[in-house]
Short mmCIF file of C-alpha atoms in Angstrom, two decimals:
data_model
loop_
_atom_site.label_atom_id
_atom_site.label_comp_id
_atom_site.label_asym_id
_atom_site.label_seq_id
_atom_site.Cartn_x
_atom_site.Cartn_y
_atom_site.Cartn_z
CA MET A 1 7.29 -18.79 -28.32
CA SER A 2 5.88 -21.49 -25.87
CA ILE A 3 7.07 -20.75 -22.33
CA PHE A 4 5.51 -23.69 -20.67
CA LYS A 5 7.22 -26.57 -22.69
CA LEU A 6 9.20 -28.35 -20.06
CA ASP A 7 10.95 -31.92 -20.59
CA MET A 8 11.46 -33.81 -17.40
CA ASN A 9 15.18 -34.47 -17.81
CA TYR A 10 17.93 -34.19 -15.30
CA LYS A 11 18.92 -30.62 -16.30
CA ASN A 12 15.29 -29.42 -15.85
CA LEU A 13 14.93 -31.03 -12.51
CA LEU A 14 18.31 -29.57 -11.37
CA VAL A 15 16.67 -26.13 -12.36
CA ILE A 16 13.60 -26.78 -10.40
CA ALA A 17 15.67 -27.94 -7.33
CA GLY A 18 17.77 -24.75 -7.68
CA VAL A 19 14.57 -22.52 -7.82
CA ALA A 20 13.29 -24.34 -4.63
CA LEU A 21 16.62 -23.70 -3.02
CA VAL A 22 16.62 -20.02 -4.06
CA LEU A 23 12.98 -19.69 -2.53
CA LEU A 24 14.01 -21.25 0.62
CA LEU A 25 17.09 -19.05 1.03
CA MET A 26 14.73 -15.93 0.17
CA TYR A 27 12.52 -17.23 3.07
CA ARG A 28 15.53 -17.36 5.51
CA ILE A 29 16.89 -13.87 4.57
CA GLN A 30 13.56 -12.10 4.09
CA SER A 31 14.65 -9.06 6.13
CA ILE A 32 17.61 -8.40 3.78
CA ILE A 33 15.28 -9.03 0.82
CA SER A 34 12.98 -6.41 2.30
CA ILE A 35 15.67 -3.74 2.34
CA PHE A 36 16.64 -4.38 -1.22
CA ALA A 37 13.16 -4.67 -2.58
CA VAL A 38 12.09 -1.49 -0.87
CA SER A 39 15.19 0.26 -2.20
CA PHE A 40 14.61 -1.21 -5.73
CA PHE A 41 10.99 -0.12 -5.65
CA ILE A 42 11.77 3.27 -4.79
CA ALA A 43 14.27 3.49 -7.54
CA TYR A 44 11.79 1.93 -9.84
CA LEU A 45 9.22 4.72 -9.11
CA LEU A 46 11.89 7.57 -9.31
CA ASP A 47 13.52 6.41 -12.45
CA PRO A 48 11.19 8.37 -14.92
CA ALA A 49 11.71 11.44 -13.05
CA ILE A 50 15.36 11.14 -13.19
CA ASP A 51 15.20 10.32 -16.85
CA LYS A 52 13.27 13.47 -17.39
CA LEU A 53 15.91 15.55 -15.49
CA GLU A 54 18.59 14.02 -17.98
CA THR A 55 16.58 15.37 -20.84
CA TRP A 56 16.99 18.85 -19.20
CA LYS A 57 20.85 18.17 -19.44
CA ILE A 58 21.08 17.78 -15.62
CA PRO A 59 23.72 14.96 -14.98
CA ARG A 60 22.12 11.65 -13.63
CA ALA A 61 24.02 11.58 -10.26
CA ALA A 62 23.13 15.29 -9.72
CA GLY A 63 19.32 14.75 -10.50
CA ILE A 64 19.34 11.70 -7.94
CA LEU A 65 20.98 13.90 -5.41
CA ILE A 66 18.50 16.72 -6.00
CA PHE A 67 15.56 14.22 -5.53
CA MET A 68 16.94 12.63 -2.59
CA VAL A 69 17.42 16.18 -0.75
CA LEU A 70 13.85 17.01 -1.72
CA LEU A 71 12.53 13.76 -0.12
CA THR A 72 14.49 14.22 3.01
CA ILE A 73 13.03 17.77 3.32
CA ILE A 74 9.58 16.33 2.90
CA LEU A 75 10.14 13.61 5.47
CA VAL A 76 11.78 16.15 8.10
CA CYS A 77 8.72 18.44 7.64
CA ALA A 78 6.37 15.21 8.11
CA MET A 79 8.19 14.41 11.15
CA LEU A 80 8.23 17.96 12.61
CA TYR A 81 4.66 18.87 11.87
CA VAL A 82 2.37 15.94 10.73
CA VAL A 83 3.53 13.16 13.00
CA PRO A 84 2.91 15.23 16.12
CA TYR A 85 -0.65 16.22 15.17
CA LEU A 86 -1.31 12.60 14.29
CA TYR A 87 -0.24 11.61 17.92
CA TYR A 88 -2.65 14.22 19.24
CA GLU A 89 -5.43 12.78 17.05
CA ILE A 90 -4.67 9.26 18.30
CA ASN A 91 -4.85 10.22 21.83
CA TYR A 92 -7.88 12.08 21.08
CA LEU A 93 -9.68 9.01 19.49
CA ALA A 94 -8.46 6.81 22.39
CA ASN A 95 -10.09 9.10 25.03
CA MET A 96 -13.40 9.04 22.80
CA VAL A 97 -13.66 5.16 22.80
CA PRO A 98 -15.84 5.24 26.06
CA ASP A 99 -18.30 7.82 24.43
CA ILE A 100 -18.35 5.58 21.22
CA VAL A 101 -19.15 2.48 23.50
CA ASN A 102 -21.92 4.19 25.31
CA SER A 103 -23.52 5.56 22.15
CA VAL A 104 -23.34 2.25 20.40
CA THR A 105 -24.72 0.25 23.23
CA ASN A 106 -27.48 2.88 23.75
CA THR A 107 -28.42 2.83 20.07
CA ALA A 108 -28.60 -1.09 20.16
CA GLN A 109 -30.60 -0.98 23.22
CA ASN A 110 -33.20 1.51 21.67
CA PHE A 111 -33.24 -0.58 18.49
CA ALA A 112 -33.93 -3.74 20.48
CA GLU A 113 -36.84 -2.02 22.48
CA ARG A 114 -38.40 -0.93 19.29
CA MET A 115 -38.13 -4.35 17.98
CA ASN A 116 -39.79 -5.67 21.11
CA ILE A 117 -36.69 -7.58 21.90
CA TYR A 118 -35.92 -7.29 25.55
CA VAL A 119 -32.09 -7.35 25.90
CA SER A 120 -30.28 -5.34 28.75
CA LEU A 121 -26.90 -4.01 27.63
CA GLU A 122 -26.64 -1.70 30.63
CA GLY A 123 -24.30 -4.22 32.41
CA ILE A 124 -22.08 -4.57 29.39
CA LYS A 125 -21.93 -0.63 29.00
CA ASN A 126 -21.25 -0.22 32.74
CA GLN A 127 -18.40 -2.69 32.69
CA LEU A 128 -16.92 -1.92 29.28
CA ALA A 129 -17.15 1.86 28.96
CA PRO A 130 -15.10 3.03 31.96
CA LYS A 131 -12.38 0.55 30.93
CA ALA A 132 -12.64 1.14 27.25
CA GLY A 133 -10.33 4.27 27.29
CA ALA A 134 -7.65 2.46 29.12
CA ILE A 135 -8.11 -0.63 27.13
CA ALA A 136 -7.57 1.46 23.91
CA LYS A 137 -4.52 3.36 25.26
CA GLN A 138 -3.11 0.06 26.43
CA THR A 139 -3.76 -1.48 22.98
CA LEU A 140 -2.08 1.46 21.30
CA ALA A 141 0.90 1.15 23.65
CA ALA A 142 1.19 -2.49 22.91
CA ALA A 143 0.90 -2.15 19.12
CA LEU A 144 3.55 0.64 19.11
CA GLY A 145 5.88 -1.54 21.36
CA ILE A 146 5.31 -4.49 18.95
CA LEU A 147 5.93 -2.22 15.87
CA SER A 148 9.07 -0.79 17.73
CA SER A 149 10.41 -4.24 18.56
CA ALA A 150 9.68 -5.32 14.99
CA SER A 151 11.48 -2.40 13.64
CA THR A 152 14.41 -2.99 15.75
CA ALA A 153 14.63 -6.69 14.82
CA VAL A 154 14.02 -6.44 11.14
CA SER A 155 15.18 -2.81 10.18
CA SER A 156 17.91 -1.73 12.32
CA ILE A 157 19.20 1.91 12.24
CA VAL A 158 22.09 0.67 10.03
CA ASN A 159 19.79 -1.11 7.64
CA ILE A 160 17.58 1.96 7.24
CA ALA A 161 20.69 3.90 6.60
CA ILE A 162 21.59 1.52 3.81
CA ILE A 163 18.29 2.06 1.94
CA PRO A 164 19.19 5.62 0.52
CA ILE A 165 22.65 4.47 -0.36
CA LEU A 166 20.88 1.36 -2.29
CA VAL A 167 18.30 3.78 -3.99
CA PHE A 168 21.31 5.83 -5.18
CA TYR A 169 23.08 3.07 -6.90
CA PHE A 170 19.95 1.43 -8.15
CA LEU A 171 19.01 4.72 -9.95
CA LYS A 172 22.42 5.42 -11.01
CA ASP A 173 22.88 2.30 -12.94
CA PHE A 174 19.03 1.55 -13.69
CA ASP A 175 19.38 2.02 -17.42
CA ARG A 176 22.48 -0.17 -17.53
CA ILE A 177 20.75 -2.92 -15.37
CA ASN A 178 17.84 -2.93 -18.04
CA THR A 179 20.19 -3.22 -20.85
CA LYS A 180 22.22 -6.06 -19.43
CA ILE A 181 19.03 -7.88 -18.61
CA PHE A 182 17.51 -7.48 -22.14
CA ASP A 183 20.81 -8.66 -23.71
CA ALA A 184 21.04 -11.69 -21.42
CA LEU A 185 17.32 -12.56 -22.29
CA ASN A 186 17.88 -12.05 -26.04
CA ARG A 187 20.81 -14.39 -26.04
CA LYS A 188 18.88 -17.00 -24.12
CA TYR A 189 15.37 -16.70 -25.89
CA ASP A 190 13.91 -15.31 -29.05
CA ASN A 191 12.83 -11.61 -29.32
CA ASP A 192 9.25 -12.26 -27.92
CA ILE A 193 10.72 -12.16 -24.40
CA LYS A 194 11.50 -8.37 -24.92
CA ARG A 195 7.84 -7.71 -25.87
CA TYR A 196 6.74 -9.60 -22.69
CA ILE A 197 9.09 -7.63 -20.52
CA THR A 198 8.12 -4.30 -22.20
CA GLU A 199 4.38 -4.93 -21.81
CA PHE A 200 5.05 -6.04 -18.25
CA ASP A 201 6.97 -2.93 -17.26
CA LYS A 202 4.44 -0.61 -19.00
CA ILE A 203 1.53 -2.07 -16.96
CA LEU A 204 3.42 -2.35 -13.65
CA SER A 205 4.89 1.15 -13.70
CA ALA A 206 1.40 2.56 -14.66
CA TYR A 207 -0.23 0.63 -11.68
CA PHE A 208 2.48 1.35 -8.98
CA ARG A 209 3.10 5.02 -9.66
CA GLY A 210 -0.53 5.68 -10.61
CA GLN A 211 -1.78 3.88 -7.51
CA LEU A 212 0.31 5.76 -5.17
CA ILE A 213 -0.87 9.03 -6.66
CA VAL A 214 -4.46 7.87 -6.51
CA ALA A 215 -3.96 6.79 -2.83
CA ALA A 216 -2.50 10.32 -1.82
CA ILE A 217 -5.40 12.23 -3.72
CA LEU A 218 -7.96 9.99 -2.00
CA GLY A 219 -6.26 10.69 1.48
CA VAL A 220 -6.46 14.58 0.71
CA LEU A 221 -10.11 14.25 -0.55
CA TYR A 222 -11.30 12.22 2.53
CA THR A 223 -9.51 14.33 4.98
CA ILE A 224 -11.12 17.43 3.28
CA ILE A 225 -14.64 15.94 3.50
CA LEU A 226 -14.28 14.89 7.27
CA LEU A 227 -12.89 18.54 7.94
CA VAL A 228 -15.87 20.08 6.18
CA VAL A 229 -18.28 17.64 8.08
CA GLY A 230 -16.25 18.52 11.36
CA ILE A 231 -15.39 14.99 12.30
CA LYS A 232 -12.41 14.48 14.48
CA PRO A 233 -9.89 12.99 13.94
CA ALA A 234 -10.12 13.97 10.33
CA VAL A 235 -6.46 13.80 9.35
CA LEU A 236 -5.77 10.50 10.95
CA ILE A 237 -8.84 8.86 9.29
CA GLY A 238 -8.11 10.47 5.77
CA ILE A 239 -4.54 9.26 5.73
CA VAL A 240 -5.39 5.77 6.90
CA SER A 241 -8.08 5.66 4.38
CA GLY A 242 -5.85 6.83 1.56
CA VAL A 243 -2.97 4.55 2.43
CA LEU A 244 -5.40 1.48 2.66
CA SER A 245 -6.93 2.28 -0.72
CA VAL A 246 -3.96 0.65 -2.40
CA VAL A 247 -5.77 -2.58 -1.43
CA PRO A 248 -8.97 -2.59 -3.37
CA TYR A 249 -11.96 -1.18 -1.37
CA LEU A 250 -10.30 -1.75 1.94
CA GLY A 251 -9.53 2.06 2.53
CA PHE A 252 -13.13 3.16 1.61
CA ILE A 253 -14.75 0.45 3.87
CA ILE A 254 -12.65 1.36 6.89
CA GLY A 255 -12.73 5.04 6.46
CA PHE A 256 -16.41 5.17 5.67
CA ALA A 257 -17.24 2.82 8.78
CA ALA A 258 -15.11 4.76 11.21
CA SER A 259 -16.27 8.15 9.92
CA LEU A 260 -19.93 7.17 10.07
CA ILE A 261 -19.57 5.94 13.72
CA LEU A 262 -17.76 9.07 14.96
CA ALA A 263 -20.24 11.37 13.07
CA PHE A 264 -23.03 9.72 15.05
CA VAL A 265 -21.27 9.88 18.43
CA GLN A 266 -20.04 13.38 18.09
CA PHE A 267 -23.16 15.04 16.67
CA GLN A 268 -26.00 12.63 17.78
CA ASP A 269 -28.11 13.52 14.72
CA ILE A 270 -28.81 12.31 11.18
CA LEU A 271 -27.47 15.25 9.26
CA HIS A 272 -23.59 14.57 9.89
CA PRO A 273 -23.63 10.85 9.08
CA LEU A 274 -25.68 11.66 6.02
CA MET A 275 -22.98 14.27 5.00
CA VAL A 276 -20.33 11.54 5.52
CA PHE A 277 -22.31 9.24 3.21
CA ILE A 278 -22.74 11.81 0.63
CA GLY A 279 -19.03 12.85 0.83
CA PHE A 280 -17.65 9.41 0.56
CA ALA A 281 -20.08 8.46 -2.25
CA VAL A 282 -18.78 11.56 -4.25
CA VAL A 283 -15.18 10.80 -3.62
CA GLN A 284 -15.71 7.18 -4.72
CA ALA A 285 -17.66 8.41 -7.84
CA ILE A 286 -14.75 10.82 -8.72
CA GLU A 287 -12.07 8.12 -8.07
CA GLY A 288 -13.84 5.51 -10.06
CA ASN A 289 -14.75 7.69 -13.15
CA LEU A 290 -12.18 10.33 -13.32
CA ILE A 291 -9.05 9.84 -11.08
CA THR A 292 -8.11 6.11 -11.45
CA PRO A 293 -8.88 5.99 -15.33
CA LYS A 294 -6.86 9.21 -16.01
CA ILE A 295 -3.92 8.54 -13.69
CA VAL A 296 -3.63 4.69 -13.50
CA GLY A 297 -5.00 3.90 -17.01
CA GLU A 298 -4.39 0.26 -17.84
CA SER A 299 -4.03 -1.57 -14.32
CA LEU A 300 -2.68 -4.97 -13.77
CA GLY A 301 -5.76 -6.44 -15.02
CA LEU A 302 -6.06 -8.65 -11.94
CA HIS A 303 -9.40 -9.07 -10.19
CA PRO A 304 -9.46 -7.42 -6.62
CA THR A 305 -9.46 -10.76 -4.89
CA ALA A 306 -6.25 -11.64 -6.91
CA VAL A 307 -4.61 -8.56 -5.70
CA ILE A 308 -5.53 -9.08 -2.07
CA PHE A 309 -4.36 -12.75 -2.21
CA ALA A 310 -0.92 -11.87 -4.01
CA LEU A 311 -0.34 -9.09 -1.22
CA LEU A 312 -1.30 -11.45 1.74
CA ALA A 313 0.67 -14.46 0.35
CA GLY A 314 3.69 -12.22 -0.36
CA GLY A 315 3.65 -10.72 3.05
CA SER A 316 3.20 -13.92 4.72
CA LEU A 317 6.17 -15.59 2.94
CA PHE A 318 8.68 -12.80 2.68
CA GLY A 319 7.29 -9.80 4.61
CA ILE A 320 7.35 -6.29 3.20
CA GLY A 321 9.58 -7.29 0.29
CA GLY A 322 7.33 -10.17 -0.48
CA MET A 323 4.37 -7.73 -0.69
CA ILE A 324 6.36 -5.60 -3.05
CA ILE A 325 7.30 -8.62 -5.20
CA ALA A 326 3.84 -10.31 -5.12
CA LEU A 327 1.99 -7.90 -7.57
CA PRO A 328 4.77 -7.94 -10.19
CA VAL A 329 4.94 -11.72 -10.09
CA ALA A 330 1.22 -11.82 -10.15
CA ALA A 331 1.02 -9.47 -13.25
CA PHE A 332 3.60 -11.41 -15.15
CA ILE A 333 1.90 -14.56 -14.58
CA LYS A 334 -1.28 -12.92 -15.88
CA ILE A 335 0.51 -11.66 -18.95
CA LEU A 336 1.90 -15.17 -19.77
CA LEU A 337 -1.40 -16.92 -19.15
CA SER A 338 -3.24 -14.35 -21.33
CA GLU A 339 -0.86 -14.86 -24.12
CA GLN A 340 -1.04 -18.74 -23.85
CA PHE A 341 -4.80 -18.97 -23.84
CA ALA A 342 -5.67 -16.10 -26.11
#
């Protein structure tokens, strides 16, 4: 089957114009798309678990309700216990900013003197350090204010309440939706299209579900390493590093750099930064040789730069929904190109 054969007749031109119109409409209603994309993404991730419950003779609707209750309990526990502790760690980090500035400037000054470079950073330190804590707190408050405003504008309370309802109905009719899509494609195209969709679903499901599990494991491992070393705030840096690890290398780079600086500032020695270096190196070795190959298996097959570009492009065009859609689109294009040029 050749997918790229296209005759430039009026019918195809109308199809192209229709696609362009749909993309423009998607851009205009990107906040609504984000709600539906997030809901469908959650349903897509949970569908295998619901199918498993069905094999245990649990009705599909009951299985969905069980999962939603469990997720609600987890979220409530997180709001009651984890979020307040993270707030404490954020404030602790903000109060540490003046010490970080002093340590970094002193280190730079000492290094410059050893290299016979006569540069005075005392003025910068005296001006910046006393104000650094206030700047950090104001920046944090501004960021939280922007986030709150964006959340209010894009995802109001009503829209957030709609997500569980959409997830329920997507999960309830997930198999029926798949059947209808395959039937429509089989009527329109030959049987090869089912093979493309099946391969696409296999790769995508392994990547998304596996990547989220890997991110959670890395967040726990990074947190444990930082707690063992004695660095504060360990939980905040561990969670941020784990979440950002969904983007190739980003979580490792930010977590490692922040931990190294904090280790030096808090302990003023070589041992603790060395422990951070060894800890992160061990976690990366375990992740690259054991965790990712075992859990994710066959990934999207995309180069890390392609993954980053797809995420940034999707987010820029359609917000959160665009970021969720971007990787599936990139994966499908990759499958088609591989088939055409094999």
